[in-house]
Short mmCIF file of C-alpha atoms in Angstrom, two decimals:
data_model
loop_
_atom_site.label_atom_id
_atom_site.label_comp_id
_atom_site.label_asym_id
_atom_site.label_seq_id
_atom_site.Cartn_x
_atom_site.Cartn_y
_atom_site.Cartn_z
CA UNK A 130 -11.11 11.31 31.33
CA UNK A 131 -10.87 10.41 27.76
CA UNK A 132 -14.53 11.99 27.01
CA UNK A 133 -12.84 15.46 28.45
CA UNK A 134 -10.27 15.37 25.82
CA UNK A 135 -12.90 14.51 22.82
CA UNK A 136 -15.25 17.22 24.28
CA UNK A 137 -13.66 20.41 22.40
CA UNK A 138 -15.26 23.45 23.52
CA UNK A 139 -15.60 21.85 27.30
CA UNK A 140 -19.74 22.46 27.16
CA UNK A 141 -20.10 18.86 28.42
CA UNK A 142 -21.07 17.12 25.05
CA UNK A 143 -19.46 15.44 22.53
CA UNK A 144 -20.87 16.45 19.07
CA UNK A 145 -20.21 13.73 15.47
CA UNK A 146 -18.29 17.01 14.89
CA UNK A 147 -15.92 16.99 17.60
CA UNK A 148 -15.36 12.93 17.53
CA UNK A 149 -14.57 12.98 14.23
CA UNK A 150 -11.89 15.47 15.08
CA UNK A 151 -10.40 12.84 17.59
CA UNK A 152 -10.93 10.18 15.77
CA UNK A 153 -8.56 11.76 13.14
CA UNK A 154 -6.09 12.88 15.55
CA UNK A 155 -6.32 9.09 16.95
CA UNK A 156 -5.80 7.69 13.36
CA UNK A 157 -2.74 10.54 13.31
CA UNK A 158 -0.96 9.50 16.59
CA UNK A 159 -1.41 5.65 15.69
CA UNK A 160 0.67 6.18 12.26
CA UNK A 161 3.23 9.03 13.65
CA UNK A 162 4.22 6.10 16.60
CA UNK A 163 4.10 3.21 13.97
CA UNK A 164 6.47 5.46 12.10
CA UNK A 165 8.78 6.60 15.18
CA UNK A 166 9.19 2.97 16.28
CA UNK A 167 10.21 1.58 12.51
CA UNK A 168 12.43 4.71 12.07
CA UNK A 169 14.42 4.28 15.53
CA UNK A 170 14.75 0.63 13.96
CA UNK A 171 16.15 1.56 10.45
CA UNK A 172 17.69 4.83 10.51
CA UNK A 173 20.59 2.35 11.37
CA UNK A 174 23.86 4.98 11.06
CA UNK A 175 21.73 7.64 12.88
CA UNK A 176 22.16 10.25 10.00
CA UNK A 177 18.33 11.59 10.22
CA UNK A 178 17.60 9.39 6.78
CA UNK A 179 16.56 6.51 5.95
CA UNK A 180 17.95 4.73 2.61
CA UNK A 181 16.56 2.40 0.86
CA UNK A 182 19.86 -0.05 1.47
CA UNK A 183 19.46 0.66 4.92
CA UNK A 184 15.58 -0.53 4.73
CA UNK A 185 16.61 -3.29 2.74
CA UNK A 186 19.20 -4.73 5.09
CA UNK A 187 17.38 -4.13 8.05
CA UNK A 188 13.69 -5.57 6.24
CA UNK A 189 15.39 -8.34 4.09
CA UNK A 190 18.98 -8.88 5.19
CA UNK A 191 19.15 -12.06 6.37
CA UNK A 192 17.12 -13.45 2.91
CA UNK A 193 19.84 -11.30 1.36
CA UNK A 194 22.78 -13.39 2.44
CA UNK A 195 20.82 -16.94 2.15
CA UNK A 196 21.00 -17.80 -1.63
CA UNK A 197 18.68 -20.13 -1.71
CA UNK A 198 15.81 -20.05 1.03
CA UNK A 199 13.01 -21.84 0.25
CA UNK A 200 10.35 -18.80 0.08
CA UNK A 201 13.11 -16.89 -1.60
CA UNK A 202 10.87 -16.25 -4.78
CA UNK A 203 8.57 -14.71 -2.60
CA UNK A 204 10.49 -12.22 -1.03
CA UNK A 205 12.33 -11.24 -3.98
CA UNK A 206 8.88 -10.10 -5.43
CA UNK A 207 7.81 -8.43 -1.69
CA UNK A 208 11.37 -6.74 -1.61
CA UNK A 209 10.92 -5.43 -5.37
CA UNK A 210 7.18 -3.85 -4.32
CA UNK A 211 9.42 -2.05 -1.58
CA UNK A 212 11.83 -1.07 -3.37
CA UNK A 213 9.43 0.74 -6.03
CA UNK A 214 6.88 2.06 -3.55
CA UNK A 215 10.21 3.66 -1.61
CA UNK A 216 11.13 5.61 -4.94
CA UNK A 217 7.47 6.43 -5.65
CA UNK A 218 7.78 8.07 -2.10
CA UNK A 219 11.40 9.72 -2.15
CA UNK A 220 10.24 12.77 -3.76
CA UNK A 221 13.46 14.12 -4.86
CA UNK A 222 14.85 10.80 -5.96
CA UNK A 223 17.98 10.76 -4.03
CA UNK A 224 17.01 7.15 -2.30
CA UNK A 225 17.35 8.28 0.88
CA UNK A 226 13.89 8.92 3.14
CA UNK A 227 13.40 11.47 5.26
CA UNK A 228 10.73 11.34 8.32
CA UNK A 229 7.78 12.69 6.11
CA UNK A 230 8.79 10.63 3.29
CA UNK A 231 9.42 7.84 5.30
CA UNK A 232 6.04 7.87 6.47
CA UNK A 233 4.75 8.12 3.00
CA UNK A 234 6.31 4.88 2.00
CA UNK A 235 4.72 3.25 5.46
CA UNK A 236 1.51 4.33 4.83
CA UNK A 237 0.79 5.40 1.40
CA UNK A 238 -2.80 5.70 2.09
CA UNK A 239 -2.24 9.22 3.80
CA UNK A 240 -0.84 10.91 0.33
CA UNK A 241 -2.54 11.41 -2.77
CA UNK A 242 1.09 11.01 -4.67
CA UNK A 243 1.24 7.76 -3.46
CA UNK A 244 -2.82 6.52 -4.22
CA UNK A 245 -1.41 5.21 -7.68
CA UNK A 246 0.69 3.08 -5.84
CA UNK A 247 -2.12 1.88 -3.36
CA UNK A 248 -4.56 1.45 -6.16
CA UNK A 249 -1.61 -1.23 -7.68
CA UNK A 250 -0.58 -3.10 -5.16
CA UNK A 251 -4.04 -4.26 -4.36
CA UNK A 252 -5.15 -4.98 -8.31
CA UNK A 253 -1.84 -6.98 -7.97
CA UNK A 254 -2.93 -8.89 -5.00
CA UNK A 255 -6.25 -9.37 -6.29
CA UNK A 256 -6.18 -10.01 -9.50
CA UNK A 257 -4.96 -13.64 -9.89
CA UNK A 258 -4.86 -14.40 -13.65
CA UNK A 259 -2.49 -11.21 -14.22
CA UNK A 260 -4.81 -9.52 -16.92
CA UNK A 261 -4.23 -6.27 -15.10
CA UNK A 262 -8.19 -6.19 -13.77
CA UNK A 263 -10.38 -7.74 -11.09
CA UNK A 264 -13.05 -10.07 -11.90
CA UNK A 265 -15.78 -10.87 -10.20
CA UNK A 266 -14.78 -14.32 -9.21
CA UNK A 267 -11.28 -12.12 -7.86
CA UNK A 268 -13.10 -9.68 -6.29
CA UNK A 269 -15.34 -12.62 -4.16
CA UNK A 270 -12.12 -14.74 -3.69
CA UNK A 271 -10.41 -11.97 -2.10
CA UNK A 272 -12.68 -11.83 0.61
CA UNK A 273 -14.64 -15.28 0.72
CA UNK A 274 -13.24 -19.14 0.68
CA UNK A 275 -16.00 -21.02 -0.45
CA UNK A 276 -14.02 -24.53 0.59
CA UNK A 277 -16.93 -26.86 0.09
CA UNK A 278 -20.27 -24.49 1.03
CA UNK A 279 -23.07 -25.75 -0.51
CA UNK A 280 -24.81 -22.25 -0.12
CA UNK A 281 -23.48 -19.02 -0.55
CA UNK A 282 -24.29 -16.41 2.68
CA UNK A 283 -26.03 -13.62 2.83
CA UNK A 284 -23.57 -11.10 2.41
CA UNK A 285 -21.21 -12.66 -0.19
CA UNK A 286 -24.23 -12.73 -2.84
CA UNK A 287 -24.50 -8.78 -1.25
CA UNK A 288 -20.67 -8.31 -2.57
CA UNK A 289 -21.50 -9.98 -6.11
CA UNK A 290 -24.62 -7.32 -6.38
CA UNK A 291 -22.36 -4.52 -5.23
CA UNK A 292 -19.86 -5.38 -7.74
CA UNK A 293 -22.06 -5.81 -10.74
CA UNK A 294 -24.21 -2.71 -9.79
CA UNK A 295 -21.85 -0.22 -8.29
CA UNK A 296 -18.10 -1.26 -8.62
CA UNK A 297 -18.27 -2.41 -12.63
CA UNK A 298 -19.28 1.03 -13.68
CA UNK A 299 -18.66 0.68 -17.95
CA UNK A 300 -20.44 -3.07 -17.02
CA UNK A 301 -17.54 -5.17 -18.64
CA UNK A 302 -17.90 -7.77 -16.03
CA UNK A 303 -13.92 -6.72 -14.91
CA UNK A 304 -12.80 -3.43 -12.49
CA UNK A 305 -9.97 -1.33 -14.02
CA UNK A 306 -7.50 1.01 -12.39
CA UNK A 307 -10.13 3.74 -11.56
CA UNK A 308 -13.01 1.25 -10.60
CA UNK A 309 -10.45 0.10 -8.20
CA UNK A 310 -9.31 3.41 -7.31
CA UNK A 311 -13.00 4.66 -6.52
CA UNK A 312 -13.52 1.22 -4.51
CA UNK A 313 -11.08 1.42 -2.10
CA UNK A 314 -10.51 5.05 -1.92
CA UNK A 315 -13.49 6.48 -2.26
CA UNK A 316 -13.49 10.78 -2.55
CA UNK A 317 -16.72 11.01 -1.13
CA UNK A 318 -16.34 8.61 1.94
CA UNK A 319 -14.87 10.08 4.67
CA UNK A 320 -13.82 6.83 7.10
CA UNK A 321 -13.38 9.19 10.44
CA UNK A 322 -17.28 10.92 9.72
CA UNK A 323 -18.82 7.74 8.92
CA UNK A 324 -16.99 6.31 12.77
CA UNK A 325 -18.36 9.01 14.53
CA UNK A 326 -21.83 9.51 12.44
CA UNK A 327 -22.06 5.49 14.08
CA UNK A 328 -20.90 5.92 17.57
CA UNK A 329 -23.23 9.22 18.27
CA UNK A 330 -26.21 7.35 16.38
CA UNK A 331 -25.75 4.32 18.46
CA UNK A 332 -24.65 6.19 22.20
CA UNK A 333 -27.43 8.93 21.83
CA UNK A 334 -29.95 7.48 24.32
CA UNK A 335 -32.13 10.75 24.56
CA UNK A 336 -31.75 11.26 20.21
CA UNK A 337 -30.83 14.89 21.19
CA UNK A 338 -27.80 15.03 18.73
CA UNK A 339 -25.21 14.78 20.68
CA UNK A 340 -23.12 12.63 23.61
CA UNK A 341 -23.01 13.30 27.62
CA UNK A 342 -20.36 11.75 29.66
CA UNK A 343 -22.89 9.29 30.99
CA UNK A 344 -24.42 8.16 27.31
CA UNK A 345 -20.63 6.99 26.33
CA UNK A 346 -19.70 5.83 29.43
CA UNK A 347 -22.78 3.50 29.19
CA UNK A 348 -21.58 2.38 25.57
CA UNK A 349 -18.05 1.22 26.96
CA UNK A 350 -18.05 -1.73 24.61
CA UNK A 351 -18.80 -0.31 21.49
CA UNK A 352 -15.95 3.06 22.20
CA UNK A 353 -13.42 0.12 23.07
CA UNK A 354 -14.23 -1.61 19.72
CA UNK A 355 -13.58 1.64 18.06
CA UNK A 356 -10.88 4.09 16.14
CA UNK A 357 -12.14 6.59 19.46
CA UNK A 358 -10.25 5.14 21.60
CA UNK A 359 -7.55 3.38 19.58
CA UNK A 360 -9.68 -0.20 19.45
CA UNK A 361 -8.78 0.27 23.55
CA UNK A 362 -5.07 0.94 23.28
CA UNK A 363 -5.78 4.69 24.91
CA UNK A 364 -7.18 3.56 27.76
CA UNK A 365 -4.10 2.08 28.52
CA UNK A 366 -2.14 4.63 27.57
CA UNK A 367 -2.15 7.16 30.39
CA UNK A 368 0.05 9.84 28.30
CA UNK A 369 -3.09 9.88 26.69
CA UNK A 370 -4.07 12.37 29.44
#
């Protein structure tokens, strides 16, 4: 049933053209109900805004009136992030969100006014000695725990290459705010092409460019592992169709 939907133009195959097109409007749904169920949650005197006290009492409230928790440092520096990625996404300053800028502040990765803001939250949880960049002994810890390995795999002395050939650009053994920037938001990487690029490549039994009903039907596993069908959660979801 699901195919029928992807399949645009209803010839009876699914082009990388036409799944790239659901996969974005599966990426689109995903965030617009992430956003519906945290507004319903927030928007807590039902004026059509959200403001940032509102968002703070309802995220942080209970820390709020505790004095002295014992993670209390913690969420003090979590509740400050909020507070300045809300402004960065209240475009007209007024502290108060409304639904598109709400969903700016939820998922920042959606807006180029907010990639700044993306682009610093990530140095900041990277980059562990606070020099304002990322190492390469950050950029490895981030993703690997060595905890006692005698060897190194495979793919972490891949990363180290990557970092000193590709990420490093001006080779000053550190990343700054645009080595980051082009890192983890590439503009020539195009996440919802590359998904469906993969899932036509690896469904296309006959190599004729393009998917039948049967060819993705046969490749259950690898659409339920994927951004097609929501990692699964569409196939449960019988609005869906």
């Amino acid at each position: 049933m699901l195919v029928e939907r992807i399949d645009d133009d209803k010839d009876g195959y699914v082009t990388a053209e036409e799944m790239k097109k659901w996969i974005k409007h599966a990426q689109k749904r995903w965030i617009y109900d992430d956003v519906d169920r945290q507004w319903r949650s927030h928007d807590l005197n039902g004026d059509n805004l959200v403001s940032w006290e509102e968002y703070k009492n309802a995220t942080y409230g209970y820390i709020l009136d505790d004095q002295d928790p014992e993670d209390g440092f913690s969420y003090k520096q979590m509740m400050a992030r909020d507070e300045r990625r809300f402004k960065m996404a209240d475009e007209d300053n007024d502290l108060r969100a409304n639904k598109e800028e709400f969903t700016a502040f939820l998922h920042p990765e959606e807006y180029d006014h907010m990639k700044d803001i993306v682009v610093l939250e990530t140095m900041e949880d990277i980059d562990k000695n606070g020099d304002g960049f990322i190492d390469l002994d950050e950029y490895i810890g981030d993703m690997y725990n060595q905890e006692g390995d005698a060897t190194e795999p495979e793919w972490v002395k891949t990363e180290r290459e990557q970092f000193t050939e590709f990420r490093d650009k001006n080779k000053d053994g550190k990343m700054d705010k645009d080595e980051t920037r082009d890192w983890i938001l590439p503009s020539d990487y195009d996440h919802a092409e590359a998904e469906a690029k993969h899932l036509v490549y690896e469904s296309d039994t006959d190599k004729d460019g393009r998917l039948t009903k049967a060819e993705i039907v046969e490749k259950y596993d690898l659409f339920v592992g994927s951004q097609a069908t929501d990692f699964g959660e569409a196939l449960t979801r019988h609005d869906e169709f």
